[in-house]
Coordinates of N, CA and C in Angstrom, one line a residue:
X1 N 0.8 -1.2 0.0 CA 0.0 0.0 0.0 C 0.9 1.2 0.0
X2 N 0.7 2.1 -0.9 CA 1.3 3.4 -0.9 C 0.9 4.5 0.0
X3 N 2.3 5.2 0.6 CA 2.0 5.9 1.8 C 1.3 7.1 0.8
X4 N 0.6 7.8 1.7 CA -0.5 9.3 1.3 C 0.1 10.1 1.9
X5 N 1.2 10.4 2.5 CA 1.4 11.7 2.9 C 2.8 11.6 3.3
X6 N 3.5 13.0 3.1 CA 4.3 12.9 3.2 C 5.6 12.6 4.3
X7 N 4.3 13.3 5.1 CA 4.9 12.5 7.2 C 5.1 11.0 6.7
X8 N 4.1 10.0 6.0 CA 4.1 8.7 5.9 C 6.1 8.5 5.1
X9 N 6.3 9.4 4.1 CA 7.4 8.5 3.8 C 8.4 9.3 4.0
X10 N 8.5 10.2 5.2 CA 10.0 10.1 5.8 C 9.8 9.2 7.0
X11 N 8.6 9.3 7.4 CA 9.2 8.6 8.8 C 9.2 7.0 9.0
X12 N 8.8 6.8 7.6 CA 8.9 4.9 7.6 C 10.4 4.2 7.4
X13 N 11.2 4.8 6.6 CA 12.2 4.8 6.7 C 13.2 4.6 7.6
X14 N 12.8 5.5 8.9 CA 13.4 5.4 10.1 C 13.6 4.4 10.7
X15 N 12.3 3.3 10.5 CA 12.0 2.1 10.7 C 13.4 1.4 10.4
X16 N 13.0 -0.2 11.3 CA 13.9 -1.1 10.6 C 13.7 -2.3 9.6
X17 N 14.6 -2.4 8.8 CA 13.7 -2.5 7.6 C 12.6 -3.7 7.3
X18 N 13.2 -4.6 8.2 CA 12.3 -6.0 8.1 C 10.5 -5.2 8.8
X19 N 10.3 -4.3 9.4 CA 9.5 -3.7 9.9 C 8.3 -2.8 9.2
X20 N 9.1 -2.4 7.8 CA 8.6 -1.8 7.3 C 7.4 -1.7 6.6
X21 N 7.2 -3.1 5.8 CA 5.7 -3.3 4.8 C 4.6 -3.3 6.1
X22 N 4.8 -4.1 6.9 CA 3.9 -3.8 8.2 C 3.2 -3.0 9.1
X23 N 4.6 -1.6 9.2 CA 4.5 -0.3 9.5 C 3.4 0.4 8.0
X24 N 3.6 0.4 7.0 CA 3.0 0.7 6.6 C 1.4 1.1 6.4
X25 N 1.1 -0.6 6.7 CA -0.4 -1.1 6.6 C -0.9 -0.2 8.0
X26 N 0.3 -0.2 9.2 CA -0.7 0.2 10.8 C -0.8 1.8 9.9
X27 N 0.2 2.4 9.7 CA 0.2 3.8 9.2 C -0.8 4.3 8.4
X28 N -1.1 3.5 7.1 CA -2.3 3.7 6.8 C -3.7 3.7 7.0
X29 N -4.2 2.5 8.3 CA -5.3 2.8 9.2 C -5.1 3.6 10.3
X30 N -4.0 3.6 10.9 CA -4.3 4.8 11.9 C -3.0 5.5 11.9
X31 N -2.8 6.7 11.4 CA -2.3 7.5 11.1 C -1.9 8.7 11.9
X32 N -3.2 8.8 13.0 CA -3.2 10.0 13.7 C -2.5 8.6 15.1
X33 N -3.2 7.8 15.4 CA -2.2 7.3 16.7 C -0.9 6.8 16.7
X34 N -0.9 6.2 15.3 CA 0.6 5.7 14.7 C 2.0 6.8 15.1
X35 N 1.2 8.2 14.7 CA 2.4 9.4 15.3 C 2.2 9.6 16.5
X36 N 1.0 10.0 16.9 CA 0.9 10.3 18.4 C 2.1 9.3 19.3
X37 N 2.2 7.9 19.1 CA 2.2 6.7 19.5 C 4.1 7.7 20.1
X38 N 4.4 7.0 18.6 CA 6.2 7.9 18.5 C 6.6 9.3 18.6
X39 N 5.3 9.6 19.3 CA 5.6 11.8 19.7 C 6.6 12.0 18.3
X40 N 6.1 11.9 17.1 CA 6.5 12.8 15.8 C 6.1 14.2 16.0
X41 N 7.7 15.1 15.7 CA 7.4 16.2 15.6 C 7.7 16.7 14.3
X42 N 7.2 17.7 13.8 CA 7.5 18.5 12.4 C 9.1 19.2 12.7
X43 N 10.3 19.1 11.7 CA 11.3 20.1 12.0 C 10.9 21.0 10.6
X44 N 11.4 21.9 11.0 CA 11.3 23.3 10.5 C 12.9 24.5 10.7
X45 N 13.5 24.4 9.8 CA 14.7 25.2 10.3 C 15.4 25.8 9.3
X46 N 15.9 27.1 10.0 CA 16.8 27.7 8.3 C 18.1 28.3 9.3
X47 N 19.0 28.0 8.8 CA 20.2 29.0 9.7 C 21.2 29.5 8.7
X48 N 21.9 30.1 9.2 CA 22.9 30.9 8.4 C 24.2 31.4 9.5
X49 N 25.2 31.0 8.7 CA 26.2 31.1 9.3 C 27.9 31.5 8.8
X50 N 28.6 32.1 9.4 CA 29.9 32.6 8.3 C 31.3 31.3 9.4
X51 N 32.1 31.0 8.7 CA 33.4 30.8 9.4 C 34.7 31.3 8.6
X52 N 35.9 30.8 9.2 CA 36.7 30.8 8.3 C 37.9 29.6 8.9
X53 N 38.9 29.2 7.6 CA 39.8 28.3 8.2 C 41.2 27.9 7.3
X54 N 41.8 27.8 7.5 CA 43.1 27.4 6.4 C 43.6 25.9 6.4
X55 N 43.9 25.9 5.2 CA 44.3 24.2 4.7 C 45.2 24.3 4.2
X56 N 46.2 22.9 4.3 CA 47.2 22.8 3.8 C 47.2 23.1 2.0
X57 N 48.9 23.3 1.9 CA 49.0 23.3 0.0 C 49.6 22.0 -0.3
X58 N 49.4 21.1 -1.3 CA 50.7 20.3 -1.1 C 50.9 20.5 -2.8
X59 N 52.1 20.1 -3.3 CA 53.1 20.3 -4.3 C 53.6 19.3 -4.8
X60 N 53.3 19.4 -6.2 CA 53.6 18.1 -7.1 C 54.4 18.6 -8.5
X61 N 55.8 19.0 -8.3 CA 56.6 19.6 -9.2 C 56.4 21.0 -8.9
X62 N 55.7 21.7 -10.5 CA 55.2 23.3 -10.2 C 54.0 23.7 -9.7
X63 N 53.3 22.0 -9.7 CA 51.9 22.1 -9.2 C 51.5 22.0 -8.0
X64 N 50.1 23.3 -7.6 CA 50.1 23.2 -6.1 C 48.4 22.8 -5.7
X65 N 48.1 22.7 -5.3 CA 46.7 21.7 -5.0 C 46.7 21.6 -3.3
X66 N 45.2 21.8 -3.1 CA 44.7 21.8 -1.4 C 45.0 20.1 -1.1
X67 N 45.9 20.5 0.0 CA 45.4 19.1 0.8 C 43.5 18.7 1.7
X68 N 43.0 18.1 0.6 CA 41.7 17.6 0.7 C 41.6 16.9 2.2
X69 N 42.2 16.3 2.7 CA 42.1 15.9 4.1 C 42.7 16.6 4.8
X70 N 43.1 17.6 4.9 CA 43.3 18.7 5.5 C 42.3 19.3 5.7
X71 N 41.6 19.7 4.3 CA 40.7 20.8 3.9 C 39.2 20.5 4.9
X72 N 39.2 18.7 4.3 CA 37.4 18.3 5.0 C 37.5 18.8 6.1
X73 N 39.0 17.9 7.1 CA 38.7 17.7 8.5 C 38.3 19.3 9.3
X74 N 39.5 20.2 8.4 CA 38.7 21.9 9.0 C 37.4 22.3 8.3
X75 N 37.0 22.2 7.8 CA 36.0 22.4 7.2 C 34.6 21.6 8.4
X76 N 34.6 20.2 8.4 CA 34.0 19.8 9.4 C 34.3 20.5 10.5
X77 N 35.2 20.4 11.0 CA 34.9 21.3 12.6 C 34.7 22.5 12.8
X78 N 34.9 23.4 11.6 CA 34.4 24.7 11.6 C 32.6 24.9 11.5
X79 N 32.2 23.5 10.6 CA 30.4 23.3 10.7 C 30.2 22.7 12.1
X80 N 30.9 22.0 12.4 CA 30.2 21.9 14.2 C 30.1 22.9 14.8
X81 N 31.4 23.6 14.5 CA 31.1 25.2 15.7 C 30.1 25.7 15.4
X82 N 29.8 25.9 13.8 CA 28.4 26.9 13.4 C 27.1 26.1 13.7
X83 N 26.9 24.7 14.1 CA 25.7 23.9 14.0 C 25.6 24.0 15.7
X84 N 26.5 24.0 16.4 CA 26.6 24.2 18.3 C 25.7 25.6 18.5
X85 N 26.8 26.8 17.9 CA 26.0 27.8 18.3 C 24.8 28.0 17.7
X86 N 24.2 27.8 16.1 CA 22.8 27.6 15.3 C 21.7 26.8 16.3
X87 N 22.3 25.7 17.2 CA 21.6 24.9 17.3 C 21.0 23.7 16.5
X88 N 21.6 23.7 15.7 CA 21.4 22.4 14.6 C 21.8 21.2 14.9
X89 N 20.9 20.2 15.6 CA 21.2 18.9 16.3 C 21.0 17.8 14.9
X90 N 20.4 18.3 13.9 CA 19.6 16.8 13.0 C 20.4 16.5 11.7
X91 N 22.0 17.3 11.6 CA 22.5 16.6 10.6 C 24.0 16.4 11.2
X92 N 24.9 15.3 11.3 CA 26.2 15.1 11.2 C 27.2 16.3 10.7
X93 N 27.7 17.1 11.6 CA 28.9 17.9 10.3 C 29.9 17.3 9.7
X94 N 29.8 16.1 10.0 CA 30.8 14.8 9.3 C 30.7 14.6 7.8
X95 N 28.9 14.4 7.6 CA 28.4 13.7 6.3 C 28.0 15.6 5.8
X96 N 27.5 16.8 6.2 CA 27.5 17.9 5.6 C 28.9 18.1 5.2
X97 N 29.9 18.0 5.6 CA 31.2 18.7 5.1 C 31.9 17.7 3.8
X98 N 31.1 16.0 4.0 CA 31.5 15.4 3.3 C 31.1 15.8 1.7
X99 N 29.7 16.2 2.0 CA 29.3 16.9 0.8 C 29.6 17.6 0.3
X100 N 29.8 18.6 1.3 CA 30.1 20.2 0.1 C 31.6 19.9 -0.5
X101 N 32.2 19.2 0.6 CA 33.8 18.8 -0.3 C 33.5 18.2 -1.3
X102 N 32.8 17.3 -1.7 CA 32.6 16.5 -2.7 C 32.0 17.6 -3.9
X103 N 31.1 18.2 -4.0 CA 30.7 19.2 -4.6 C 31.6 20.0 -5.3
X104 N 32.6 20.8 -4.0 CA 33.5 21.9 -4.0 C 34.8 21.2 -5.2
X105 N 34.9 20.2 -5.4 CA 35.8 19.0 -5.8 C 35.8 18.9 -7.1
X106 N 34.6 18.7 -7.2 CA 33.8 18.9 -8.8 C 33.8 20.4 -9.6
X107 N 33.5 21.4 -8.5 CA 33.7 22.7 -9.3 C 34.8 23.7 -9.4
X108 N 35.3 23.5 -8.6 CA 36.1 24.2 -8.2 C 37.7 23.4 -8.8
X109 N 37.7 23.4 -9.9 CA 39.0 22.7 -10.8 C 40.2 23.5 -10.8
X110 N 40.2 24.7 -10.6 CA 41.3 25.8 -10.3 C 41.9 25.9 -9.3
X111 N 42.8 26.6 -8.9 CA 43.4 26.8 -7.5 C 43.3 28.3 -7.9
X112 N 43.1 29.3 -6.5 CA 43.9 30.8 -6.3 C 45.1 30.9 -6.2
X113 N 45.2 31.7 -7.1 CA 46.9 32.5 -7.4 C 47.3 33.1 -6.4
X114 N 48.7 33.3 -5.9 CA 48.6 34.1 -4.9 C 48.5 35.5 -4.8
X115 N 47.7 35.8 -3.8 CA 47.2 37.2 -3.6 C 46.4 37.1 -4.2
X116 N 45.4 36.7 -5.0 CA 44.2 36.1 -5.5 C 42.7 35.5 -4.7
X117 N 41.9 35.9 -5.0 CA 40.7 35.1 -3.9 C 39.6 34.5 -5.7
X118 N 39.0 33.1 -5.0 CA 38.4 32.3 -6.1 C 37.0 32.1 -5.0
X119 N 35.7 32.6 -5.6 CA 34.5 32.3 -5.2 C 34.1 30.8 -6.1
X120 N 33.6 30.4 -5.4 CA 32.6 28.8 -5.9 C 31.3 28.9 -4.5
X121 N 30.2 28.9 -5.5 CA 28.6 28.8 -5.4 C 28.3 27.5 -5.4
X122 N 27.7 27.1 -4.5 CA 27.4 25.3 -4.2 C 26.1 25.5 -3.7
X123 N 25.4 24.8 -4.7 CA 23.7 24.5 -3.9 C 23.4 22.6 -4.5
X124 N 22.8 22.4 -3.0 CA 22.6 20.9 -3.4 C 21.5 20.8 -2.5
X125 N 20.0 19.7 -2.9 CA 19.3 19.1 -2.0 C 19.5 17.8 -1.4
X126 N 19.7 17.2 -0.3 CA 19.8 16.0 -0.1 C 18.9 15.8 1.3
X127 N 19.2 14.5 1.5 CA 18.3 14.0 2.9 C 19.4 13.7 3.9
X128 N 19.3 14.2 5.0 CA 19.8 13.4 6.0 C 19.3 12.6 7.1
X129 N 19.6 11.5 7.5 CA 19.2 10.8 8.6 C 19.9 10.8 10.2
X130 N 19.5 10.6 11.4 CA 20.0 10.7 12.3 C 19.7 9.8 13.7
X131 N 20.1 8.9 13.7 CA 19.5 7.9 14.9 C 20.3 8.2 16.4
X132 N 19.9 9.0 17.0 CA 20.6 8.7 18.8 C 19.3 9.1 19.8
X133 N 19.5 9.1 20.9 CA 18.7 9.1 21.9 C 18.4 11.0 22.0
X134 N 17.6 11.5 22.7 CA 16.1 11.1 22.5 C 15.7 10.9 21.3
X135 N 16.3 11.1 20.2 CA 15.2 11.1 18.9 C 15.9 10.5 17.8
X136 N 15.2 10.0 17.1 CA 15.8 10.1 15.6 C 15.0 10.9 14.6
X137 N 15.8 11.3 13.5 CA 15.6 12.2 12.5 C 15.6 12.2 11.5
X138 N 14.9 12.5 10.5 CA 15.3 12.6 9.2 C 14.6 13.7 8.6
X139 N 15.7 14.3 7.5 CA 15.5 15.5 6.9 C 16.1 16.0 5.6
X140 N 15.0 16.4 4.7 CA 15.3 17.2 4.0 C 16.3 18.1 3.8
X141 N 17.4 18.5 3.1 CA 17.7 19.7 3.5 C 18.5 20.3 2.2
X142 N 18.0 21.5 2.4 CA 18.7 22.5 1.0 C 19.9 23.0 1.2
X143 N 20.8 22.6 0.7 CA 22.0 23.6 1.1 C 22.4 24.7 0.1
X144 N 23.3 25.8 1.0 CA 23.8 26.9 -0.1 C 24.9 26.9 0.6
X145 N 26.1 27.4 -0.1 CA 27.3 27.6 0.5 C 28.0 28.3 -0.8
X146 N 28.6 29.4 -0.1 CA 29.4 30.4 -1.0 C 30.9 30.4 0.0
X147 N 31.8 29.9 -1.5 CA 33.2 29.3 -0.4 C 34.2 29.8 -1.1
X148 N 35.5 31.3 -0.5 CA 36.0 32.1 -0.9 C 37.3 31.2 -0.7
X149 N 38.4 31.4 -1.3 CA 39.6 30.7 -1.9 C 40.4 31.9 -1.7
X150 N 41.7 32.1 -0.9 CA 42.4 33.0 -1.0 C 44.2 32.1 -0.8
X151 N 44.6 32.1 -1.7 CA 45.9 31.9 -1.5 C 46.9 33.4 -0.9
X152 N 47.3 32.9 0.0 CA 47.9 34.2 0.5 C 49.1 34.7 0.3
X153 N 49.4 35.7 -0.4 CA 50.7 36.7 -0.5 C 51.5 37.0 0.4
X154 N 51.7 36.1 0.9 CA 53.2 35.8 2.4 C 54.1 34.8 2.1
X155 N 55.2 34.8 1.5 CA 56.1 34.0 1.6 C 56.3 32.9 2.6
X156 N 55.9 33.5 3.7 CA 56.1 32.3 5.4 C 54.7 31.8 5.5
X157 N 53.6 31.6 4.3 CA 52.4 31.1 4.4 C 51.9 30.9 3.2
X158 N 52.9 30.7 2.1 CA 53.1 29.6 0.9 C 52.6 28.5 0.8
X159 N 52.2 27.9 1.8 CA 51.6 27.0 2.0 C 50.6 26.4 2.9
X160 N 50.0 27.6 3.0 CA 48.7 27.7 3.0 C 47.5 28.1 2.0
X161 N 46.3 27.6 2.0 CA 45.3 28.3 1.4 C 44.0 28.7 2.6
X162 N 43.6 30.0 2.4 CA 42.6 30.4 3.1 C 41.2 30.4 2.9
X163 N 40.4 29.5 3.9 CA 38.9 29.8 3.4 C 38.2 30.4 4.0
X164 N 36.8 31.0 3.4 CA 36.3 31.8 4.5 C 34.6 31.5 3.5
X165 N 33.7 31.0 4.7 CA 32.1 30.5 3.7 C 31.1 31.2 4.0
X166 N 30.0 31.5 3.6 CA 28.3 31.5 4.1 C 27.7 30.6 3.8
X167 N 26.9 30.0 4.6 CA 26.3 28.8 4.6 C 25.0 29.2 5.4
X168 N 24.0 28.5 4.7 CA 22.5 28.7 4.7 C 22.1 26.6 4.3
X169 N 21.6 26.6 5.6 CA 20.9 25.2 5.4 C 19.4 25.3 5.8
X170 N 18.6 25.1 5.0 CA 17.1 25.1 5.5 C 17.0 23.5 5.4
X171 N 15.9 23.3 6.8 CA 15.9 21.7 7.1 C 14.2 21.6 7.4
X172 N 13.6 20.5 6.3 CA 12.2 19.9 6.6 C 12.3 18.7 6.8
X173 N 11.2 18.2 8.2 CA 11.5 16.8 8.5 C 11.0 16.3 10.0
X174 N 10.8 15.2 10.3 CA 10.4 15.1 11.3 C 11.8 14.2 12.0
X175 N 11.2 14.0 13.4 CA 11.7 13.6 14.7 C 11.2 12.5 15.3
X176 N 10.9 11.5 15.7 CA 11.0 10.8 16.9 C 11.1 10.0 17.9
X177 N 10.3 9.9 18.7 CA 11.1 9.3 20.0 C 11.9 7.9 20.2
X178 N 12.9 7.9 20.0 CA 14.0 6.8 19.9 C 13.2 5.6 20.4
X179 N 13.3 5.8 21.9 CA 12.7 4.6 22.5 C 11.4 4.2 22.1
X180 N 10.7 4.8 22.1 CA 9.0 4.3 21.7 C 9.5 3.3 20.1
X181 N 10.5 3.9 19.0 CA 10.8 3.5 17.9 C 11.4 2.5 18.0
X182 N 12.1 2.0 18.8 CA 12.7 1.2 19.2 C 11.8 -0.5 19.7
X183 N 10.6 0.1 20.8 CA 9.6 -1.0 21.1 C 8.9 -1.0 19.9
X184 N 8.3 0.0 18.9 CA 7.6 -0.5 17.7 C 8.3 -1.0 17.0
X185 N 9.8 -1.5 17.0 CA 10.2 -2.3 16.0 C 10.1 -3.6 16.5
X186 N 10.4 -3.8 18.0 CA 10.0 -4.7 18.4 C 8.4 -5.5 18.2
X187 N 7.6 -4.5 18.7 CA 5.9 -5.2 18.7 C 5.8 -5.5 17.4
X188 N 6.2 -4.8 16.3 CA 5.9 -5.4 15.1 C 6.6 -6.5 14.7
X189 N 8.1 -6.8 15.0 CA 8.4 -8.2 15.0 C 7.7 -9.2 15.3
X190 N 6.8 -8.7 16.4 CA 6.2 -10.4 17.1 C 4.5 -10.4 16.8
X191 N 4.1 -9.7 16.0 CA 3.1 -9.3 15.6 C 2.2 -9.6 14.1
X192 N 1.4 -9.6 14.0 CA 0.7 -9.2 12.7 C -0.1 -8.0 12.6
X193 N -0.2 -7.4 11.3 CA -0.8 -6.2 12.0 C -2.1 -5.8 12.6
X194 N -2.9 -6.5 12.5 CA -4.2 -6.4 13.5 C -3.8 -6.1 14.7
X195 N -3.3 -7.6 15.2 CA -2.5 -7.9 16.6 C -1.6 -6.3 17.1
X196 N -1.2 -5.8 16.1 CA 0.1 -4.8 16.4 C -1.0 -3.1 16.0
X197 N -2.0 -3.4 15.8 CA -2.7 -2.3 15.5 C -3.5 -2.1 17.2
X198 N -3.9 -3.2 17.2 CA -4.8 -3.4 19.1 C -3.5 -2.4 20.1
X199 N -2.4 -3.1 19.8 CA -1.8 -2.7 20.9 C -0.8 -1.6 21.1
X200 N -1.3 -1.0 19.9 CA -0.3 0.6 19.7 C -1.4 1.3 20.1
X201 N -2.7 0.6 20.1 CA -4.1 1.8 20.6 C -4.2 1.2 21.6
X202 N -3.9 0.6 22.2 CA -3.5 0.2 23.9 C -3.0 0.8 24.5
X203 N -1.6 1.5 23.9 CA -0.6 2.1 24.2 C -0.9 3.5 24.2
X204 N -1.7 3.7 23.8 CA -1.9 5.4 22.9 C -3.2 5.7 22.9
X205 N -4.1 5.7 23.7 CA -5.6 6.1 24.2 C -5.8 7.6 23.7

């Protein structure tokens, strides 16, 4: 049976998967206790945020090129700082930074000259998922990221490249409660769904 809405197909997913054709069928009869059940909440979020950070150069004859594992690993911790103070609990800065590197990677085929600054424009939609206690998550999310390239005009810093970004993530999606998600993966294991339909409205008056 095809989910009707679109609460139905983020949050089935969350499920585990042997769980899921089952979850389905309770979701489409009861729909309103099915969430109630897992305190689903709507996320809704847009932030915006500036940092900055420098990454290695490395050198291959006359050629000079970012060290990329350099670059992610500050690039990630510079998105934790902005997601700590934003407040942004629902996506990894691990798998966000893995992206935009991946993107930035693709477009950005040039290096800055020195004394030079290089802009690259990155927009991408993706989903992210997020499983720990109290909640799990999953979400939508639009990204924007405008990421400035400055090789700097210092001899004693030749080998560095400077970055400095704005970053705009808007996030749609829901939430819920780990544990509860946790026993409905259980009850539906040992269940059929009638049986597993009685006792989520047992649970959820």
């Amino acid at each position: 049976m095809a989910l009707t809405t679109h609460t139905g197909t983020q949050l089935i997913p969350l499920l585990d998967e042997k769980a899921r054709a089952k979850a389905i069928e309770i979701y489409e009869s009861i729909p309103g206790t099915f969430l109630k059940y897992l305190e689903q909440k709507e996320i809704v979020k847009k932030v915006n945020f500036r940092r900055d950070f420098t990454a290695n150069q490395i050198c291959m004859g006359t050629e000079h090129n970012i060290d990329f594992n350099d670059f992610i690993k500050c690039l990630r911790d510079s998105i934790k700082v902005g997601f700590t103070s934003s407040n942004v609990t629902e996506v990894y800065p691990e798998n966000l930074g893995d992206d935009i590197t991946k993107e930035f990677r693709k477009q950005a085929t040039t290096r800055a000259k020195r004394g030079n600054k290089l802009s690259t424009i990155i927009r991408f939609n993706t989903e992210y998922e997020k499983k720990g206690a109290p909640y799990w998550t999953r979400v939508n999310a639009y990204v924007y990221i405008n990421i400035i390239e400055e090789c700097e005009d210092n001899w004693f810093a030749a080998n560095k490249y400077k970055f400095s970004y704005d970053l705009t993530i808007e996030l749609n999606g829901i939430s819920i409660n780990s544990n509860k998600a946790i026993k409905l993966n259980e009850l539906i294991a040992k269940n059929n769904v009638a049986n597993s339909i009685k006792e989520i409205k047992s649970r959820c008056p």
